[in-house]
C-alpha cells in the first residue's frame, strides 16, 4: 500500500510539472486511488468485525463508509465539472488518510505477530487519524460546494 501511494504521488508530480495532464488521466487517477484505498479498507473492516465490541469496532465502519461516500461524490463531481480542482483540505485529508491506513494495516499485522502493545498503539493512532480524515472529508465537501456556488454566481 505504501509503495503504491509513493508511485501515485510521483506520477501526479510528474504529470503536473511536465504538463502531461489529460482529461482521461484526470478522470482515471481518482478511480485508481479509490481502488487502492478501498482494498485497504476491506482488510481494516474485516479486522474491525472480528472484534467483540468497542469504540474501534463500532466507529471504523462508519468512518470508512463516510470516506467512501465522499470519494464517490468527488469522482462524480469531477466527471461533471471539468473546472473542479482539488482543494487544500482534500490534500490534507489525503495525507491524514495515508497515515491512518498505514497505521491501521501495520497495527493489524503487529497484532497477528503477537506484538500487542505495538498493535494497540498503531491501531489507536490509526483510529484517530481515520476520525480526523472523516472530519476533513466533510470540510472538503463544504469547500467544494462553496467553490461551485461562487463559480455559478
Short mmCIF file of C-alpha atoms in Angstrom, two decimals:
data_model
loop_
_atom_site.label_atom_id
_atom_site.label_comp_id
_atom_site.label_asym_id
_atom_site.label_seq_id
_atom_site.Cartn_x
_atom_site.Cartn_y
_atom_site.Cartn_z
CA UNK A 1 0.00 0.00 0.00
CA UNK A 2 2.74 2.46 0.98
CA UNK A 3 4.75 1.76 -2.16
CA UNK A 4 1.68 2.18 -4.38
CA UNK A 5 0.95 5.54 -2.72
CA UNK A 6 4.50 6.71 -3.35
CA UNK A 7 4.26 5.74 -7.04
CA UNK A 8 0.92 7.55 -7.28
CA UNK A 9 2.41 10.71 -5.76
CA UNK A 10 5.40 10.62 -8.12
CA UNK A 11 3.08 10.05 -11.09
CA UNK A 12 0.96 13.06 -10.11
CA UNK A 13 4.03 15.23 -9.57
CA UNK A 14 5.44 14.35 -12.99
CA UNK A 15 2.09 14.88 -14.72
CA UNK A 16 1.63 18.33 -13.19
CA UNK A 17 5.18 19.61 -13.51
CA UNK A 18 5.80 18.32 -17.04
CA UNK A 19 2.32 19.35 -18.21
CA UNK A 20 1.42 15.77 -19.09
CA UNK A 21 -2.12 16.01 -17.78
CA UNK A 22 -5.02 14.68 -19.79
CA UNK A 23 -8.75 14.56 -19.23
CA UNK A 24 -8.71 10.76 -19.17
CA UNK A 25 -5.80 10.75 -16.70
CA UNK A 26 -7.60 13.27 -14.54
CA UNK A 27 -10.64 11.00 -14.59
CA UNK A 28 -8.87 7.66 -14.13
CA UNK A 29 -6.38 8.67 -11.42
CA UNK A 30 -9.09 9.07 -8.75
CA UNK A 31 -10.51 5.65 -9.70
CA UNK A 32 -7.07 4.09 -9.21
CA UNK A 33 -6.67 5.94 -5.91
CA UNK A 34 -10.06 4.76 -4.66
CA UNK A 35 -9.39 1.15 -5.70
CA UNK A 36 -6.13 1.23 -3.74
CA UNK A 37 -7.78 2.76 -0.68
CA UNK A 38 -10.83 0.51 -0.81
CA UNK A 39 -8.73 -2.65 -0.90
CA UNK A 40 -7.05 -1.47 2.32
CA UNK A 41 -10.49 -0.64 3.78
CA UNK A 42 -11.61 -4.23 3.23
CA UNK A 43 -8.71 -5.52 5.33
CA UNK A 44 -9.37 -2.91 8.04
CA UNK A 45 -13.12 -3.63 8.09
CA UNK A 46 -12.52 -7.37 8.26
CA UNK A 47 -10.28 -6.83 11.27
CA UNK A 48 -12.77 -4.50 12.97
CA UNK A 49 -15.60 -7.00 12.52
CA UNK A 50 -13.53 -9.74 14.20
CA UNK A 51 -13.53 -7.78 17.47
CA UNK A 52 -16.20 -8.41 20.09
CA UNK A 53 -17.18 -4.80 20.68
CA UNK A 54 -15.80 -1.37 21.49
CA UNK A 55 -15.29 2.04 20.01
CA UNK A 56 -12.92 0.79 17.30
CA UNK A 57 -15.34 -1.85 16.06
CA UNK A 58 -18.35 0.46 16.27
CA UNK A 59 -16.84 3.55 14.61
CA UNK A 60 -14.40 2.30 11.98
CA UNK A 61 -17.17 1.10 9.60
CA UNK A 62 -18.92 4.47 9.97
CA UNK A 63 -15.74 6.45 9.28
CA UNK A 64 -14.85 4.29 6.28
CA UNK A 65 -18.41 4.48 4.94
CA UNK A 66 -18.40 8.28 5.08
CA UNK A 67 -14.97 8.46 3.45
CA UNK A 68 -16.11 6.12 0.66
CA UNK A 69 -19.24 8.24 0.07
CA UNK A 70 -17.03 11.34 -0.12
CA UNK A 71 -14.75 9.57 -2.62
CA UNK A 72 -17.68 8.54 -4.82
CA UNK A 73 -19.13 12.05 -4.63
CA UNK A 74 -15.91 13.75 -5.64
CA UNK A 75 -15.34 11.29 -8.50
CA UNK A 76 -18.82 12.01 -9.84
CA UNK A 77 -18.40 15.76 -9.37
CA UNK A 78 -15.11 15.68 -11.29
CA UNK A 79 -16.72 13.93 -14.23
CA UNK A 80 -19.49 16.53 -14.35
CA UNK A 81 -17.40 19.64 -13.61
CA UNK A 82 -14.15 19.90 -15.57
CA UNK A 83 -13.23 23.07 -13.65
CA UNK A 84 -13.20 21.31 -10.29
CA UNK A 85 -9.73 21.29 -8.75
CA UNK A 86 -8.55 19.53 -5.62
CA UNK A 87 -8.79 21.88 -2.66
CA UNK A 88 -6.25 22.24 0.14
CA UNK A 89 -8.45 20.47 2.68
CA UNK A 90 -8.76 17.47 0.33
CA UNK A 91 -4.96 17.26 0.07
CA UNK A 92 -4.61 17.42 3.85
CA UNK A 93 -7.31 14.78 4.19
CA UNK A 94 -5.37 12.53 1.85
CA UNK A 95 -2.20 12.83 3.96
CA UNK A 96 -4.16 12.04 7.13
CA UNK A 97 -5.83 9.12 5.40
CA UNK A 98 -2.47 7.75 4.25
CA UNK A 99 -1.15 7.75 7.82
CA UNK A 100 -4.41 6.28 9.12
CA UNK A 101 -4.39 3.39 6.66
CA UNK A 102 -0.69 2.64 7.12
CA UNK A 103 -1.00 2.73 10.93
CA UNK A 104 -4.11 0.53 10.88
CA UNK A 105 -2.59 -2.02 8.49
CA UNK A 106 0.66 -2.20 10.48
CA UNK A 107 -1.36 -2.36 13.72
CA UNK A 108 -3.32 -5.31 12.37
CA UNK A 109 -0.10 -7.03 11.25
CA UNK A 110 1.55 -6.39 14.64
CA UNK A 111 -1.43 -7.99 16.35
CA UNK A 112 -1.13 -11.12 14.23
CA UNK A 113 2.58 -11.24 15.09
CA UNK A 114 1.72 -11.07 18.83
CA UNK A 115 3.18 -7.55 19.37
CA UNK A 116 0.14 -6.50 21.38
CA UNK A 117 1.35 -3.14 22.76
CA UNK A 118 2.67 -2.03 19.38
CA UNK A 119 -0.56 -3.18 17.76
CA UNK A 120 -2.67 -1.25 20.25
CA UNK A 121 -0.62 1.93 19.80
CA UNK A 122 -0.76 1.75 15.99
CA UNK A 123 -4.48 0.96 15.96
CA UNK A 124 -5.19 3.88 18.31
CA UNK A 125 -3.13 6.29 16.21
CA UNK A 126 -4.76 4.95 13.05
CA UNK A 127 -8.25 5.31 14.54
CA UNK A 128 -7.58 8.95 15.50
CA UNK A 129 -6.15 9.72 12.04
CA UNK A 130 -9.14 8.00 10.42
CA UNK A 131 -11.54 10.09 12.52
CA UNK A 132 -9.70 13.29 11.55
CA UNK A 133 -9.78 12.19 7.89
CA UNK A 134 -13.55 11.76 8.13
CA UNK A 135 -13.90 15.28 9.54
CA UNK A 136 -11.62 16.60 6.77
CA UNK A 137 -13.88 14.91 4.18
CA UNK A 138 -16.82 16.91 5.46
CA UNK A 139 -14.83 20.16 5.43
CA UNK A 140 -13.53 19.44 1.95
CA UNK A 141 -17.05 18.72 0.67
CA UNK A 142 -18.24 22.04 2.09
CA UNK A 143 -15.30 23.77 0.40
CA UNK A 144 -16.17 22.16 -2.96
CA UNK A 145 -19.80 23.24 -2.59
CA UNK A 146 -18.78 26.81 -1.77
CA UNK A 147 -16.33 26.98 -4.72
CA UNK A 148 -19.02 25.68 -7.05
CA UNK A 149 -21.54 28.20 -5.72
CA UNK A 150 -19.06 31.03 -6.34
CA UNK A 151 -18.37 29.92 -9.91
CA UNK A 152 -22.08 29.72 -10.75
CA UNK A 153 -22.95 33.07 -9.11
#
